[in-house]
GROMACS .gro file of C-alpha atoms in nm:
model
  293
    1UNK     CA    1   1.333  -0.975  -1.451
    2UNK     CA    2   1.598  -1.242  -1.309
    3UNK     CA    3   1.653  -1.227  -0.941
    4UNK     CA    4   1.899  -1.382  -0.738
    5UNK     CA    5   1.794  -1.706  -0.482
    6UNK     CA    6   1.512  -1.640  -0.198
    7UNK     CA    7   1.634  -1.558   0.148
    8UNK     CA    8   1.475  -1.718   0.445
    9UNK     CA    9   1.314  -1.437   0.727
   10UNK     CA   10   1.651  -1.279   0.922
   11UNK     CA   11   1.683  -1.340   1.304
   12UNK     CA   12   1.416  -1.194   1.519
   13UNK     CA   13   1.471  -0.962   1.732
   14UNK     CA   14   1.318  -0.898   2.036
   15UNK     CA   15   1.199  -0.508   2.085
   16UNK     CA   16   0.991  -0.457   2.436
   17UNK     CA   17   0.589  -0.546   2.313
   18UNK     CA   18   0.672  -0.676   2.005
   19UNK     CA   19   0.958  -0.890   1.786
   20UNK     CA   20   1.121  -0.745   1.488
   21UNK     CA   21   1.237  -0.876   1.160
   22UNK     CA   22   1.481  -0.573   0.981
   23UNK     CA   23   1.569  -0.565   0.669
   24UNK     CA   24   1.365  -0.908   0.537
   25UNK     CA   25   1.450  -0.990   0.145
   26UNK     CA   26   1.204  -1.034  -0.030
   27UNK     CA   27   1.362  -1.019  -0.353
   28UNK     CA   28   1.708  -0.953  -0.397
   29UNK     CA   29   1.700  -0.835  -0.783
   30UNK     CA   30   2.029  -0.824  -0.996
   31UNK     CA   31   2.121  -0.464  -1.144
   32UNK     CA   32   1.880  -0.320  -0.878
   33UNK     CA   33   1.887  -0.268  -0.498
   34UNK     CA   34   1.702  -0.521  -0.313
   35UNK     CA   35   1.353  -0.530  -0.196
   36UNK     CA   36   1.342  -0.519   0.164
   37UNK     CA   37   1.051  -0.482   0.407
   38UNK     CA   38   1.069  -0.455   0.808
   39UNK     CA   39   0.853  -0.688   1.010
   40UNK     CA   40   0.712  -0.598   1.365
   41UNK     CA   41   0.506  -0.869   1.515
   42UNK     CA   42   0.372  -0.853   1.879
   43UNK     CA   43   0.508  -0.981   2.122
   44UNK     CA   44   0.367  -1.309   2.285
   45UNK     CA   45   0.163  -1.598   2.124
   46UNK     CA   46  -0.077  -1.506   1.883
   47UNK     CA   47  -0.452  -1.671   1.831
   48UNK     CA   48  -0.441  -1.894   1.594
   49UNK     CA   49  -0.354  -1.926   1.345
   50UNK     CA   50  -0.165  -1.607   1.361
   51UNK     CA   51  -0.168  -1.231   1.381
   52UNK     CA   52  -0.355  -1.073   1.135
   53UNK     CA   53  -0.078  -0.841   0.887
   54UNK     CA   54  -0.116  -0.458   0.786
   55UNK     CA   55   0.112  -0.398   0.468
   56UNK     CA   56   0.195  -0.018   0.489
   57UNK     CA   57   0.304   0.140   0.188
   58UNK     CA   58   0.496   0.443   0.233
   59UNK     CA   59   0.376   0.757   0.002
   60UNK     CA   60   0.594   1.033  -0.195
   61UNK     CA   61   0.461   1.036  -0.547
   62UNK     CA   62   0.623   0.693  -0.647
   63UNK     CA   63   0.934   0.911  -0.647
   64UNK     CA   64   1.077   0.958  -0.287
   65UNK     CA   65   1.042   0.845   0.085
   66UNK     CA   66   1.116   0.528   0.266
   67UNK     CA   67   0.899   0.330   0.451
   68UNK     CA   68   1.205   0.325   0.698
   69UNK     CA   69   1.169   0.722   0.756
   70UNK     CA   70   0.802   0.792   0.696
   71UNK     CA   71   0.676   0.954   0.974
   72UNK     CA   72   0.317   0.833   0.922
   73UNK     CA   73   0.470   0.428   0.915
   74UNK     CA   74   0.627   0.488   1.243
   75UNK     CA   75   0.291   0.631   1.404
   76UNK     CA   76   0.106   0.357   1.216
   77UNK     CA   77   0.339   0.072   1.323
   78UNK     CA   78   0.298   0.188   1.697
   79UNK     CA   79  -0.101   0.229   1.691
   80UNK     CA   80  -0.190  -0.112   1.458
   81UNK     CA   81   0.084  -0.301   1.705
   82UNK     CA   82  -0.118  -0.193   2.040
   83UNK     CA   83  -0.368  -0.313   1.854
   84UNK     CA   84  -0.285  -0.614   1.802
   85UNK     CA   85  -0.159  -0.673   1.408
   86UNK     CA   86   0.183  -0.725   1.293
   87UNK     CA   87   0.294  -0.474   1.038
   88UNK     CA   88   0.512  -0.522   0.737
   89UNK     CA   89   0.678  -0.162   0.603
   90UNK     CA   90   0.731  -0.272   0.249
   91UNK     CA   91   0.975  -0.140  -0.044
   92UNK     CA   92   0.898  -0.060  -0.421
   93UNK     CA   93   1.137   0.101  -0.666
   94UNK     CA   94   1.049   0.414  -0.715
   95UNK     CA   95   0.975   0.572  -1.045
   96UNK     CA   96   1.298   0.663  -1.176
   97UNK     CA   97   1.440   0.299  -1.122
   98UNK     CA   98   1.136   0.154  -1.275
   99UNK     CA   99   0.824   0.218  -1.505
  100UNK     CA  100   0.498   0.079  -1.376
  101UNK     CA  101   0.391  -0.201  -1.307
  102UNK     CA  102   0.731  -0.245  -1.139
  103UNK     CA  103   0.566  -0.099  -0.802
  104UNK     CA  104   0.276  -0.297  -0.826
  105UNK     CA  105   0.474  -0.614  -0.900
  106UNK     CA  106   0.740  -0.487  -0.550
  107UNK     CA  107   0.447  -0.485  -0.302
  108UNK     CA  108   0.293  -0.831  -0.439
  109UNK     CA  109   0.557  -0.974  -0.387
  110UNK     CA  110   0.603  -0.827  -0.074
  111UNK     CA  111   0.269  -1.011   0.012
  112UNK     CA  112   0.366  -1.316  -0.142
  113UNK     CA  113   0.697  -1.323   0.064
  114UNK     CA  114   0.517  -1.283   0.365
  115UNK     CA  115   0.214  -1.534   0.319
  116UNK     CA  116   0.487  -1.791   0.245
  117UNK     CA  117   0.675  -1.746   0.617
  118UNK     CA  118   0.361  -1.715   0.739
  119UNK     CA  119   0.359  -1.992   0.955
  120UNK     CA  120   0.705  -1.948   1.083
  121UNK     CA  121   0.637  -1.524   1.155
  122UNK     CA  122   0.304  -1.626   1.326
  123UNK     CA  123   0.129  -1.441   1.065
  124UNK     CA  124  -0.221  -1.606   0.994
  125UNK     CA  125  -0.195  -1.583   0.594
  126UNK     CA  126  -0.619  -1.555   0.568
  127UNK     CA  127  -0.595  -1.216   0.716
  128UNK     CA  128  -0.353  -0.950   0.530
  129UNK     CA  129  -0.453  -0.625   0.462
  130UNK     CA  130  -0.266  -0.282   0.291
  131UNK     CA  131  -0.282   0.040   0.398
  132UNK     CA  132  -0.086   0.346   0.256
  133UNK     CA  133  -0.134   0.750   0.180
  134UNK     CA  134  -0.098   0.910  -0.146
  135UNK     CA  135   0.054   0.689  -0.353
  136UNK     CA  136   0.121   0.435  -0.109
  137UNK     CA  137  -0.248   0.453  -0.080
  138UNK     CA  138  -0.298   0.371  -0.460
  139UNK     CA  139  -0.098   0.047  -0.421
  140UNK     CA  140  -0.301  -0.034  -0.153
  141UNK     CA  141  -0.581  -0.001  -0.376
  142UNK     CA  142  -0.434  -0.188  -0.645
  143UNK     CA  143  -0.358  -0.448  -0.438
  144UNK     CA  144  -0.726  -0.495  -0.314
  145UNK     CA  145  -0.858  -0.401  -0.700
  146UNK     CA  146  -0.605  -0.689  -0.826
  147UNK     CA  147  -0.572  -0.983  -0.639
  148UNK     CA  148  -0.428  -1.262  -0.814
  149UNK     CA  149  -0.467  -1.173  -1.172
  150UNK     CA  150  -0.221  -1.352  -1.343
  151UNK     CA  151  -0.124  -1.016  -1.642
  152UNK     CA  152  -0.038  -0.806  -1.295
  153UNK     CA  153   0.139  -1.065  -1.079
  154UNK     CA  154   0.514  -0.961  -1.184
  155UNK     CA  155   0.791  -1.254  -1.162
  156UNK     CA  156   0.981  -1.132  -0.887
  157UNK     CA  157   1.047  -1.277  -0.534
  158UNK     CA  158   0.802  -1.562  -0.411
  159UNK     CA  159   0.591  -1.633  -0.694
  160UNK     CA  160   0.389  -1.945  -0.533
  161UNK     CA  161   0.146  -1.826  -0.290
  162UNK     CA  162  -0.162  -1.531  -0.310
  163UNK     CA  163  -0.065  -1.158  -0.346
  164UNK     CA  164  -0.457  -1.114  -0.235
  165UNK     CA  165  -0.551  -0.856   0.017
  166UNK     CA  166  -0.844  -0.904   0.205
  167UNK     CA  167  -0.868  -0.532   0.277
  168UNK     CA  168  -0.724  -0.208   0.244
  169UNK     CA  169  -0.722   0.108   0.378
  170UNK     CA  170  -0.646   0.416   0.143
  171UNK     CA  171  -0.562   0.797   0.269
  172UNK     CA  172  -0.573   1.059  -0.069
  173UNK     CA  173  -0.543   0.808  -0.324
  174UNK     CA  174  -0.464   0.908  -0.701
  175UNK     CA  175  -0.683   0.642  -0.857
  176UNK     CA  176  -0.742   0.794  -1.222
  177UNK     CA  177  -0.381   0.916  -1.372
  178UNK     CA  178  -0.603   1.053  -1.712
  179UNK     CA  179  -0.777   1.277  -1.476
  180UNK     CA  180  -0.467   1.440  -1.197
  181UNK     CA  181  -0.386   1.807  -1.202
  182UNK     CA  182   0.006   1.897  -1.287
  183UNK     CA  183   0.127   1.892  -0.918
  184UNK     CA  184   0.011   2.236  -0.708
  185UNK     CA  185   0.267   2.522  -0.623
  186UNK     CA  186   0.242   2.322  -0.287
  187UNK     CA  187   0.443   2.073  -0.418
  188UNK     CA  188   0.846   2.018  -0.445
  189UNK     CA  189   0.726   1.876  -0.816
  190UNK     CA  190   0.582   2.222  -0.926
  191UNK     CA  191   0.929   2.411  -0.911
  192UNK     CA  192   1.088   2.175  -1.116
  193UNK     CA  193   0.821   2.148  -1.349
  194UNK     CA  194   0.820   1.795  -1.322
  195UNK     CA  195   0.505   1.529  -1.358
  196UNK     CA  196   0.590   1.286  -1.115
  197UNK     CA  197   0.282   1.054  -1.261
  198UNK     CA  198   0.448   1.075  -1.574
  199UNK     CA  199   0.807   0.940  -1.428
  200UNK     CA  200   0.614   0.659  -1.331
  201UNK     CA  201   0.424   0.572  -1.659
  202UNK     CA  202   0.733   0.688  -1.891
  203UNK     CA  203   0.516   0.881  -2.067
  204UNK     CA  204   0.250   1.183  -2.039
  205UNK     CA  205  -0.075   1.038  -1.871
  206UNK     CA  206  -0.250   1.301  -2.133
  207UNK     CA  207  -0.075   1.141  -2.403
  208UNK     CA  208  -0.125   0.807  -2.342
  209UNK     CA  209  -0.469   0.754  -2.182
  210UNK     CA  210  -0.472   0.404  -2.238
  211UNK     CA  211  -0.111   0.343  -2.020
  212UNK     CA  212  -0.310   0.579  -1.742
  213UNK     CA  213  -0.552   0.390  -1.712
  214UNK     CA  214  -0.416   0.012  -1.713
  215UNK     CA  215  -0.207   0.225  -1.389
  216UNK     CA  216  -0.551   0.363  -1.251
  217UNK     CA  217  -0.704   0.123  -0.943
  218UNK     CA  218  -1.035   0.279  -1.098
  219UNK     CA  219  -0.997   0.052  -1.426
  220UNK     CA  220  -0.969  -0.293  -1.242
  221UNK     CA  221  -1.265  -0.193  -0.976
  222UNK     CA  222  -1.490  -0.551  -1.014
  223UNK     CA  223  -1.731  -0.712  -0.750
  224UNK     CA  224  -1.439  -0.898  -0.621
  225UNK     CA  225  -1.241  -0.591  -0.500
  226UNK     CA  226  -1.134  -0.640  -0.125
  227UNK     CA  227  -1.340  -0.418   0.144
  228UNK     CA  228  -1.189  -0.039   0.145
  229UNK     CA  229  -1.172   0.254   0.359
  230UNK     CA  230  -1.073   0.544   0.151
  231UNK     CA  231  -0.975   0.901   0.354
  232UNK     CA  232  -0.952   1.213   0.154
  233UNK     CA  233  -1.008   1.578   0.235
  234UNK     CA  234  -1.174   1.852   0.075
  235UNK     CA  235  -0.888   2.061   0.026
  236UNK     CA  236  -0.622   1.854  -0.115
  237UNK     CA  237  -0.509   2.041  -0.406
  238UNK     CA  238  -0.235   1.770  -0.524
  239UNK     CA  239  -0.509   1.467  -0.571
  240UNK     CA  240  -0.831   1.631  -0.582
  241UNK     CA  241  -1.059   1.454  -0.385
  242UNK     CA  242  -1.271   1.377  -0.708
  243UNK     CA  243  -1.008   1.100  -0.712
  244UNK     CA  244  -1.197   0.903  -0.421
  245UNK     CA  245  -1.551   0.966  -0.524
  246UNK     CA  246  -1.517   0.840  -0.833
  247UNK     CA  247  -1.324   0.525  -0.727
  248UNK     CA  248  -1.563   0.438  -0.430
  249UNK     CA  249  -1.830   0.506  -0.680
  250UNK     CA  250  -1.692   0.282  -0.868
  251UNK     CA  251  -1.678   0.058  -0.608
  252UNK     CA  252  -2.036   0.038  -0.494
  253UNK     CA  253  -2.168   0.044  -0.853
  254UNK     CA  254  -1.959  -0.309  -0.896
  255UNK     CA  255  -2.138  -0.433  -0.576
  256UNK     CA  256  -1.770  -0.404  -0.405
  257UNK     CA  257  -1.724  -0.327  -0.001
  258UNK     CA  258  -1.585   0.042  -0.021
  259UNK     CA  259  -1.677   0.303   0.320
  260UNK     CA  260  -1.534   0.653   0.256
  261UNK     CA  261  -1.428   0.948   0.518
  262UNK     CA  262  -1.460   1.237   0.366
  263UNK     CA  263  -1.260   1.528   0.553
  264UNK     CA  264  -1.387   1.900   0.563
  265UNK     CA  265  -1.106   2.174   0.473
  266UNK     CA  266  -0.791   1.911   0.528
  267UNK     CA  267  -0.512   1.877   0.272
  268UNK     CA  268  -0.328   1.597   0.130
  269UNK     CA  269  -0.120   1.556   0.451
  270UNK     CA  270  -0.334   1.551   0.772
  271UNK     CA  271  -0.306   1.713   1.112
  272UNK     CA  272  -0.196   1.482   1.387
  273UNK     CA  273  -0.565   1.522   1.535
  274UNK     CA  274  -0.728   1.405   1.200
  275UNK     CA  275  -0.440   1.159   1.153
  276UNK     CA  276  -0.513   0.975   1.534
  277UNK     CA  277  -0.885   0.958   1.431
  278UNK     CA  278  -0.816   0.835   1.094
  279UNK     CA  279  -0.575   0.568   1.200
  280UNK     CA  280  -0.890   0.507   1.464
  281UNK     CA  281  -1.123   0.441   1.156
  282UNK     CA  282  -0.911   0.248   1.012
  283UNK     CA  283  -0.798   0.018   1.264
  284UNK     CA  284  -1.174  -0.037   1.320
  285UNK     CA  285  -1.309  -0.066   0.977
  286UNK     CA  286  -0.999  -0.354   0.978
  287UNK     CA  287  -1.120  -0.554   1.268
  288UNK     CA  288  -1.449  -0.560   1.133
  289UNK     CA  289  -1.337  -0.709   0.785
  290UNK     CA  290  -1.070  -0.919   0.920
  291UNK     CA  291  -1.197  -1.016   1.228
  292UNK     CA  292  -1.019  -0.944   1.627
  293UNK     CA  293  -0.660  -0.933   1.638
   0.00000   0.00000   0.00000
């Protein structure tokens, strides 16, 4: 992959209780669209050395959505800002643009763009964390499962500094591709009788178990995983929530830090009660593994 030259941070801008970087490139890529991500930071000095960073990964099956127009990423930004983290709304390609690992290789460097302006964002590069639902919520996983293996890194953007998490917090991950239903009549994927998981290998996940599962954050579970909270109802029909027990299972059998919320007759997308408590967990399992904001 050739990319054009970095770009520096754009101008900040301020916004009320916090300062705002739009439209950051972190990799401008020839023969695709850029990679962008949107920067809120809160207003006023920071501790130091810096606020500690939430990268939110928007979901959509790898093959629609915008962290830009997510509902969930503006609610998020709002909460984790009163909070006191800055928040990073990062890009991928989706799956018709590009085959994995081209997502996972978007939202490290996404990480790596933003651990190198660290200092001048007021971003304390020690404390970065992902959080994301659905399949935004399987990069987040991948990016705590992954850290800085070399085979995963990608070549884009930033290549110098960490693409390390050092946690993450996952709502209805997909974390075994060999083992996902065909999406439920609930889904926009079910009338056109589409497998969006197979967009984003380029091939059948049945037919190819060994390409499902180099994609699958249960595969690269070790004892150096980054802390997770994983979310997942009972009731979600399009990633069963199978999908979570087996990858925190996973998780503690390695020796990793994984807590899981399991959520009694809720779906794949949660009610705005469920979702306030949620983001609640979250921001507190995230203070506790990252330390005050």
């Amino acid at each position: 992959m050739r990319v054009l030259p970095q770009t520096a941070p754009p101008e900040a801008e301020p916004a009320g209780a916090s300062v705002l970087y739009r439209d950051a490139e972190v990799a401008p890529l020839l023969g695709y669209r850029p990679l962008l991500l949107d920067l809120a930071v809160p207003a006023g000095p920071p501790s130091a050395p810096g606020w500690p960073v939430v990268a939110f990964v928007h979901g959509g099956a790898f093959a629609v959505g915008s962290p830009k127009h997510a509902p969930l990423g503006r609610y998020l930004g709002e909460r984790l800002l009163e909070a006191g983290f800055a928040v990073a709304k990062v890009h991928f390609r989706h799956s018709r643009e590009a085959v994995y690992p081209a997502q996972l290789h978007d939202v490290k460097a996404a990480v790596r763009w933003l651990r190198h302006h660290a200092g001048t964002l007021a971003l304390d590069p020690g404390r970065f964390s992902a959080w994301g639902h659905a399949a935004g919520g399987h990069l987040a996983v991948m990016l705590a499962v992954t850290g800085d293996r070399p085979d995963l890194e990608g070549d884009i953007g930033v290549t110098g500094p960490s693409s390390a998490v050092q946690a993450a917090v996952a709502w209805s991950p997909p974390s075994d591709f060999a083992r996902l239903p065909p999406p439920p009549p609930s889904s926009p994927f079910h009338r056109t009788g589409e497998d969006p998981h197979a967009w984003l290998l380029g091939a059948s996940p049945a037919a190819h178990p060994a390409l499902a599962a180099a994609a699958s954050p249960l595969t690269h579970v070790t004892a150096a995983a980054a802390p997770v909270l994983v979310v997942h109802g009972t009731g979600d029909d399009g990633v069963p929530i199978a999908q979570s027990e087996a990858l925190v299972a996973a998780y503690w059998q390695a020796g990793a830090d994984a807590e899981f919320a399991w959520l009694e007759d809720t779906g794949h997308v949660y009610g705005n009660r469920t979702r306030a408590a949620m983001t609640t967990a979250g921001i507190e399992f995230l203070r506790r593994r990252l330390g005050p904001a």
